[in-house]
Amino acid sequence: MMVQPARKSYYFEKGYSDLYNSIKGAWINNKISITGFWSKLSQKLSDTDTGALEKLFYIVMYVIAILSVIVVGTIVTLFLSLVHILILLCVMVIIYIAFLIMWGVDRLYLIWNKIFSPCTVCTKCSEYLIPTYLCPNCGVEHTRLTPGVYGILKRECQCGTIIPTTFFNGRRDLKAICPACGSPIYGKESKPICVPVIGGSAVGKTMFITAFIRDFAVSVVPASNWEIEHYSKEKQLLLENIVENYSKGNVRKTTDKSAISINFFLKSKDNLWYPEKLFFIYDIAGEVFGGETEDRLQKQYQYCHGIVFLIDPFSCPDILNDYFSKISPADRAQISQTNPNDALDIFIQKLQDIAGLSPSALSKVPIAVVINKTDIGGLQKLFDNTALAEIIARNSKKKLTESDAQDIACREFLRQNGLGNLVQTIEMKFKTNKFFDCSALGHSIGQGPMRPSHVMVPMRWLFSFIDRDIAKGWR
Ligand SMILES: [Zn+2]
Ligand SMILES: [Zn+2]
């Protein structure tokens, strides 16, 4: 255990020295009695007035006294020391067991609830279950603020302040920093839910996130009796900005080489869960994504609980050729130049190399493959009710649902248009995968408020794997 800037509890530090001192004191007392008797005896013997018989009497008396101190004193001292040691040991064992139990309870609570305090700056913090907490009075760093030899439920900081050491008595209210890089951590001991939205440049990631976040915040959250909370004014403004962009249909492309990350706490007003969920929806600028720069940002992928992989169908030459005449010039200017196959390969490589996800860990992450922009050029026809009914009828023995039919329609569409490789890679690398069609903007560029369709379907599907509470309560 690392040395902490706090006072160890009595039974782990002062208790030992007290025991040592009391045993030492008992022996010293015995020695003092013996030397006392001895000096009295020698005084009597050197006294010329004392007769020989009397001297003999004193010799017998003092020798008996000295012997009894040696025998009885030793026995009594040994016995009392033993009692002292046993009491100290018992109390120590009890306290040890108590703090081990509390330590275990604290650990299990964090692990069971998948609680973790992610740092958005570095990647190393995933090795730590709890962040470094700061003393509210002197600011000194407590790197292991858990039940232990410094205290079971609370500990005394070196400055004298009493601080809590468990999840249930206020530890998470203390200020915290990342143990690896020292950046402040806001989402302390909450349950992070991280969903990166990925895809090549201009596939509509920002649009998709805008549509999802706005509809989630404005419709799903109130209807489900949930509540959104922000940990900073800046994050709150970002969300307000999103709602405004939605109503104007004006979504900036994330051209600055940084990830937009939308984070907020989601609480249940009915207290159906605790602690709150901490949403992380990442949008990485396509240029960064394609250009393999700014690896630091990509490290955020390691907290990946579900993936949205967006495809711009018109980035595929076969599809673009077929539909070119039906696409407005404004939309043509926004077609993604990244081949979806390349985008997927780079992404998988990044997840493995930078985030350090093993192929088997990666295969457990659910992925929603979403064909975006299906409102453009009449592409919607391939996925509308008539098309789906036809697929259901064709597979009548399988008793398909509409969403199964949608999945089949999307896979077929991609295979027929030269993206069979992509479908195959997804099926090989991700155990839980489903294909969706969607239109995040809902109409041609520059035509008023966003009218997204099918954005919530893939997200709701993802959440059915990511978080049971959210899946259950989603209205
Ligand atoms: Zn960090
Ligand atoms: Zn302090």
XYZ file of C-alpha atoms and ligand atoms in Angstrom:
477
model
C 0.000 0.000 0.000
C 1.261 3.399 -0.958
C 2.066 5.830 1.849
C -0.780 8.295 2.163
C -0.647 11.843 3.523
C -2.811 10.805 6.434
C -2.620 9.509 9.977
C -2.615 5.758 10.377
C -5.238 4.405 12.715
C -4.125 3.766 16.349
C -4.040 -0.004 16.020
C -1.666 0.112 13.070
C 0.879 2.578 14.353
C 0.639 4.055 17.852
C -0.711 0.757 19.248
C 2.655 -0.960 18.665
C 4.753 1.683 20.376
C 2.314 1.806 23.278
C 2.634 -1.973 23.665
C 6.432 -1.823 23.504
C 6.581 1.008 26.016
C 4.272 -0.675 28.504
C 6.236 -3.968 28.408
C 9.513 -2.098 28.657
C 8.100 -0.072 31.583
C 7.101 -3.235 33.475
C 10.612 -4.692 33.201
C 12.172 -1.416 34.261
C 9.904 -1.372 37.328
C 11.004 -4.933 38.196
C 14.631 -3.905 37.809
C 14.104 -0.835 39.994
C 12.541 -2.966 42.763
C 15.421 -5.445 42.633
C 18.150 -2.803 42.710
C 16.191 -1.069 45.525
C 16.241 -4.238 47.637
C 19.865 -4.845 46.798
C 21.029 -1.410 47.812
C 19.017 -1.620 51.071
C 20.603 -4.996 51.816
C 24.122 -3.772 51.161
C 23.385 -0.751 53.353
C 22.303 -3.042 56.212
C 25.367 -5.278 55.747
C 27.822 -2.388 55.779
C 26.195 -0.939 58.925
C 28.608 -1.651 61.824
C 25.818 -1.415 64.419
C 24.049 -4.463 62.990
C 24.820 -7.773 64.673
C 25.761 -10.946 62.795
C 22.445 -12.669 63.461
C 20.536 -9.606 62.398
C 22.617 -9.428 59.207
C 21.772 -13.041 58.433
C 18.100 -12.214 58.941
C 18.340 -9.284 56.473
C 20.204 -11.426 53.951
C 17.430 -14.059 54.048
C 14.678 -11.397 53.971
C 16.104 -9.436 51.000
C 17.115 -12.498 49.022
C 13.526 -13.769 49.385
C 12.245 -10.340 48.336
C 14.566 -10.178 45.322
C 13.749 -13.761 44.297
C 10.020 -13.122 44.559
C 10.326 -9.982 42.433
C 12.290 -11.998 39.868
C 9.861 -14.951 39.856
C 6.474 -13.333 40.538
C 7.361 -10.090 38.767
C 8.473 -11.923 35.657
C 5.356 -14.115 35.650
C 3.005 -11.201 36.222
C 4.797 -9.017 33.648
C 4.828 -11.832 31.096
C 1.145 -12.518 31.735
C 0.087 -8.885 31.507
C 2.216 -8.386 28.372
C 0.576 -11.405 26.814
C -2.875 -10.062 27.698
C -1.924 -6.677 26.216
C -0.584 -8.304 23.047
C -3.680 -10.471 22.702
C -6.063 -7.560 23.168
C -4.146 -5.457 20.669
C -4.019 -8.369 18.227
C -7.742 -9.072 18.584
C -8.709 -5.455 18.019
C -6.262 -5.258 15.129
C -7.666 -8.402 13.523
C -11.226 -7.126 13.978
C -10.320 -3.774 12.449
C -8.356 -5.485 9.702
C -11.331 -7.681 8.852
C -13.667 -4.684 9.052
C -11.590 -2.621 6.654
C -11.037 -5.563 4.330
C -14.808 -6.070 4.212
C -15.403 -2.356 3.629
C -12.622 -2.251 1.051
C -14.204 -5.237 -0.690
C -17.692 -3.712 -0.545
C -16.369 -0.476 -2.037
C -14.488 -2.364 -4.782
C -17.387 -4.675 -5.609
C -19.793 -1.751 -5.768
C -17.539 0.013 -8.285
C -16.911 -3.084 -10.385
C -20.467 -4.408 -10.239
C -21.944 -1.080 -11.332
C -19.214 -0.643 -13.965
C -18.286 2.593 -12.265
C -15.126 4.229 -13.336
C -13.863 7.798 -13.605
C -12.649 8.303 -17.150
C -10.170 11.022 -17.986
C -10.808 12.646 -21.339
C -7.216 13.717 -21.761
C -5.074 10.607 -21.464
C -5.547 6.905 -21.876
C -3.688 5.498 -18.897
C -6.372 6.171 -16.338
C -8.321 3.032 -17.212
C -5.825 1.180 -15.021
C -7.238 2.960 -11.987
C -10.625 2.188 -10.525
C -10.765 5.410 -8.547
C -9.118 8.748 -9.314
C -6.709 10.678 -7.110
C -8.771 12.672 -4.630
C -7.723 16.032 -3.232
C -8.074 17.090 0.389
C -10.711 19.871 0.437
C -8.646 21.826 2.942
C -4.963 21.511 1.998
C -5.289 20.059 -1.535
C -2.814 17.233 -0.887
C -3.301 14.199 -3.155
C -4.770 11.016 -1.709
C -3.977 8.377 -4.312
C -5.730 5.472 -2.601
C -8.762 6.906 -0.890
C -10.231 3.567 0.138
C -10.894 1.839 3.482
C -7.527 0.800 4.908
C -4.998 1.233 7.687
C -5.609 4.966 7.562
C -9.230 4.507 8.515
C -12.205 2.373 7.630
C -14.878 4.903 6.642
C -12.931 8.105 7.128
C -9.341 9.127 7.442
C -7.546 12.088 8.920
C -5.550 14.021 6.339
C -2.119 15.222 7.423
C -3.667 18.669 7.798
C -6.205 17.350 10.288
C -9.235 17.348 7.985
C -11.423 14.250 8.196
C -12.225 12.933 4.719
C -14.533 10.066 3.630
C -13.046 6.918 2.084
C -16.041 5.090 0.587
C -18.609 5.518 -2.145
C -21.497 5.922 0.288
C -20.253 8.656 2.588
C -19.264 11.393 0.195
C -15.922 10.450 -1.351
C -17.162 11.277 -4.851
C -17.995 14.847 -3.814
C -14.302 15.608 -3.298
C -12.347 17.171 -6.158
C -10.441 14.607 -8.195
C -7.688 14.449 -10.783
C -6.530 11.764 -13.212
C -3.928 9.542 -11.483
C -1.965 9.316 -14.723
C -1.935 12.834 -16.162
C -3.300 15.076 -13.425
C -6.185 16.534 -15.464
C -9.337 17.288 -13.504
C -11.988 14.577 -13.574
C -15.646 15.557 -13.460
C -17.558 12.318 -13.869
C -16.368 10.835 -10.611
C -17.696 7.422 -9.713
C -20.560 7.548 -12.156
C -21.270 4.938 -14.803
C -19.773 6.082 -18.086
C -21.504 5.173 -21.325
C -19.312 5.901 -24.306
C -20.564 5.724 -27.847
C -18.242 6.914 -30.595
C -19.880 7.903 -33.880
C -17.385 7.097 -36.578
C -17.047 7.179 -40.316
C -15.080 8.971 -43.007
C -15.147 12.697 -43.613
C -18.569 14.241 -44.439
C -20.602 11.106 -43.795
C -22.802 13.194 -41.482
C -21.465 12.350 -38.023
C -22.110 15.785 -36.535
C -25.542 15.773 -38.125
C -26.294 12.355 -36.676
C -25.150 13.338 -33.179
C -27.102 16.600 -33.366
C -30.261 14.749 -34.366
C -29.819 12.089 -31.695
C -28.870 14.401 -28.817
C -31.660 16.877 -29.571
C -34.386 14.247 -29.883
C -33.031 12.387 -26.861
C -32.905 15.523 -24.695
C -36.189 17.003 -25.885
C -38.374 13.898 -26.280
C -36.935 10.726 -24.715
C -35.556 12.216 -21.476
C -38.769 13.937 -20.284
C -41.006 11.075 -21.481
C -38.901 8.542 -19.568
C -38.872 10.709 -16.432
C -35.136 11.157 -16.624
C -33.088 14.275 -16.124
C -29.973 15.673 -17.773
C -27.355 17.375 -15.667
C -24.185 19.136 -16.778
C -20.901 19.332 -14.952
C -19.843 22.560 -16.577
C -21.434 25.627 -18.110
C -19.455 24.969 -21.276
C -21.039 21.539 -21.745
C -24.473 22.989 -21.100
C -23.939 25.637 -23.789
C -22.832 22.939 -26.202
C -26.105 21.102 -25.725
C -28.130 24.324 -26.067
C -26.181 25.031 -29.230
C -27.132 21.632 -30.594
C -30.834 22.249 -29.992
C -30.507 25.580 -31.778
C -28.600 24.100 -34.724
C -31.294 21.479 -35.049
C -34.030 24.066 -35.357
C -32.068 25.966 -37.991
C -30.914 22.891 -39.863
C -27.496 24.484 -39.645
C -24.879 21.995 -38.601
C -21.286 22.939 -38.822
C -18.926 20.311 -40.038
C -16.319 19.524 -37.382
C -13.384 20.822 -39.355
C -11.268 21.793 -36.383
C -9.004 18.876 -35.745
C -10.587 17.875 -32.510
C -13.300 15.585 -31.348
C -16.623 17.043 -30.387
C -17.614 15.239 -27.297
C -21.039 15.624 -25.844
C -21.087 14.626 -22.203
C -23.799 14.877 -19.641
C -25.092 13.050 -16.619
C -28.343 11.175 -16.987
C -30.353 10.733 -13.792
C -33.550 8.860 -13.083
C -36.165 11.093 -11.447
C -37.750 7.952 -9.986
C -34.392 6.912 -8.520
C -34.422 3.744 -10.580
C -30.649 3.768 -10.684
C -27.683 5.171 -8.839
C -25.103 6.489 -9.525
C -26.001 8.568 -12.560
C -24.926 7.546 -16.040
C -22.306 9.688 -17.690
C -22.910 9.945 -21.430
C -19.960 10.378 -23.749
C -20.949 10.702 -27.383
C -17.860 11.303 -29.475
C -17.664 12.739 -32.921
C -14.238 12.662 -34.429
C -13.618 14.975 -37.362
C -13.349 12.957 -40.547
C -10.084 14.614 -41.578
C -8.461 13.515 -38.366
C -9.923 10.107 -38.744
C -8.707 9.627 -42.291
C -5.423 11.399 -41.743
C -4.201 9.267 -38.862
C -3.119 12.310 -36.845
C -3.951 13.351 -33.334
C -3.759 9.869 -31.929
C -4.438 11.294 -28.501
C -8.068 11.924 -29.420
C -8.553 8.456 -30.729
C -7.510 7.101 -27.367
C -10.942 7.986 -26.134
C -12.161 5.024 -28.112
C -10.968 2.704 -25.427
C -14.016 3.525 -23.349
C -16.144 2.207 -26.105
C -19.425 0.569 -25.118
C -21.160 0.682 -28.479
C -20.257 1.987 -31.921
C -22.212 3.824 -34.591
C -20.526 3.366 -37.949
C -21.924 5.819 -40.475
C -21.781 5.294 -44.216
C -22.391 7.907 -46.884
C -23.817 5.674 -49.636
C -22.802 8.201 -52.287
C -19.134 7.836 -51.390
C -19.456 4.521 -53.223
C -18.864 5.152 -56.989
C -21.501 2.609 -58.158
C -24.235 4.299 -56.128
C -23.113 7.806 -57.020
C -23.268 6.962 -60.744
C -26.763 5.551 -60.465
C -28.207 8.473 -58.528
C -26.058 11.400 -59.634
C -28.754 13.193 -61.655
C -31.162 13.090 -58.710
C -28.784 14.709 -56.235
C -28.954 18.483 -55.708
C -25.726 20.463 -56.237
C -25.676 21.427 -52.539
C -25.814 17.763 -51.546
C -23.241 16.810 -54.173
C -20.812 19.223 -52.530
C -21.230 17.364 -49.255
C -20.539 13.847 -50.468
C -17.901 12.029 -48.433
C -14.632 11.360 -50.238
C -13.581 8.536 -47.934
C -14.204 4.987 -49.021
C -16.247 3.294 -46.244
C -13.994 0.213 -46.422
C -10.924 2.339 -45.698
C -12.671 4.178 -42.876
C -13.644 0.885 -41.235
C -10.140 -0.577 -41.603
C -8.471 2.488 -40.095
C -10.953 2.524 -37.260
C -10.456 -1.148 -36.366
C -6.713 -0.685 -36.535
C -6.898 2.336 -34.230
C -9.040 0.507 -31.734
C -6.494 -2.269 -31.560
C -3.258 -0.280 -31.743
C -4.046 2.819 -29.741
C -6.882 1.882 -27.474
C -5.341 -1.551 -27.003
C -8.573 -3.462 -27.534
C -7.888 -7.102 -28.321
C -9.791 -8.652 -31.245
C -11.886 -10.620 -28.757
C -12.696 -7.516 -26.684
C -13.542 -5.665 -29.891
C -15.864 -8.423 -31.059
C -17.964 -7.963 -27.913
C -18.718 -4.297 -28.636
C -22.110 -3.902 -30.349
C -21.949 -1.981 -33.611
C -24.777 -0.277 -35.500
C -23.888 0.186 -39.170
C -25.973 3.098 -40.381
C -26.450 4.060 -44.024
C -27.027 7.808 -43.792
C -28.525 10.295 -46.301
C -31.153 7.865 -47.618
C -33.532 10.774 -48.251
C -31.269 11.906 -51.071
C -31.911 10.814 -54.657
C -34.916 8.707 -53.709
C -32.771 6.080 -52.003
C -35.473 5.792 -49.348
C -37.546 3.652 -51.752
C -35.150 0.749 -51.163
C -35.957 0.753 -47.450
C -39.578 1.906 -47.259
C -42.525 -0.165 -46.021
C -43.220 -1.640 -49.446
C -39.622 -2.794 -49.822
C -39.580 -4.256 -46.303
C -42.941 -6.024 -46.827
C -41.494 -7.602 -49.945
C -38.474 -8.915 -47.993
C -40.720 -10.251 -45.214
C -42.898 -12.034 -47.792
C -39.831 -13.468 -49.550
C -38.629 -14.957 -46.226
C -42.066 -15.921 -44.923
C -40.733 -19.027 -43.154
C -38.322 -16.977 -41.014
C -41.063 -14.738 -39.560
C -38.973 -11.575 -39.874
C -39.731 -8.382 -38.001
C -39.575 -5.053 -39.804
C -36.231 -4.291 -38.263
C -34.852 -7.676 -39.441
C -36.082 -6.818 -42.928
C -34.435 -3.399 -42.699
C -31.183 -5.102 -41.712
C -31.436 -7.480 -44.698
C -32.295 -4.635 -47.098
C -29.223 -2.654 -45.970
C -26.830 -5.601 -46.252
C -28.162 -6.460 -49.709
C -27.882 -2.865 -50.846
C -24.243 -2.646 -49.735
C -23.328 -6.022 -51.247
C -24.912 -5.125 -54.591
C -22.955 -1.896 -54.726
C -19.412 -3.082 -54.190
C -19.369 -2.929 -50.384
C -19.646 -6.675 -49.774
C -16.190 -6.539 -48.165
C -17.402 -4.082 -45.591
C -20.391 -6.243 -44.684
C -18.086 -9.236 -44.374
C -15.568 -7.390 -42.180
C -18.339 -6.234 -39.856
C -19.748 -9.744 -39.592
C -16.304 -11.195 -38.926
C -15.021 -8.674 -36.409
C -18.170 -7.833 -34.452
C -20.338 -10.492 -32.887
C -23.272 -8.104 -32.309
C -23.962 -6.103 -35.444
C -27.000 -4.690 -37.144
C -27.538 -2.557 -40.247
C -29.848 0.449 -40.438
C -30.865 3.121 -42.901
C -31.299 6.680 -41.705
C -31.469 10.265 -42.688
C -30.035 12.522 -40.036
C -30.846 15.783 -41.805
C -34.090 14.578 -43.386
C -33.961 16.761 -46.471
C -31.684 18.529 -48.891
C -29.124 20.902 -47.378
C -30.355 24.433 -46.667
C -34.070 23.687 -46.302
C -34.906 24.662 -42.729
C -35.095 22.700 -39.485
C -33.754 19.149 -39.350
C -36.347 16.405 -39.837
C -34.323 13.325 -38.965
C -35.727 9.890 -39.573
C -34.524 6.562 -38.148
C -31.812 8.151 -35.986
C -33.263 6.838 -32.733
C -33.728 3.258 -34.023
C -30.037 2.299 -34.185
C -29.291 4.175 -30.941
C -32.075 2.419 -29.082
C -30.876 -0.907 -30.456
C -27.336 -0.151 -29.193
C -28.600 0.798 -25.748
C -30.417 -2.502 -25.454
C -26.908 -4.009 -25.168
C -25.130 -1.166 -23.398
C -27.298 -0.384 -20.385
C -30.233 -2.302 -18.975
C -31.661 0.666 -17.021
C -31.777 2.906 -20.065
C -33.108 0.173 -22.339
C -35.869 -0.596 -19.848
C -36.923 2.979 -19.140
C -36.666 4.411 -22.684
C -40.073 5.878 -23.708
Zn -5.545 11.395 -17.667
Zn -5.497 18.050 4.062
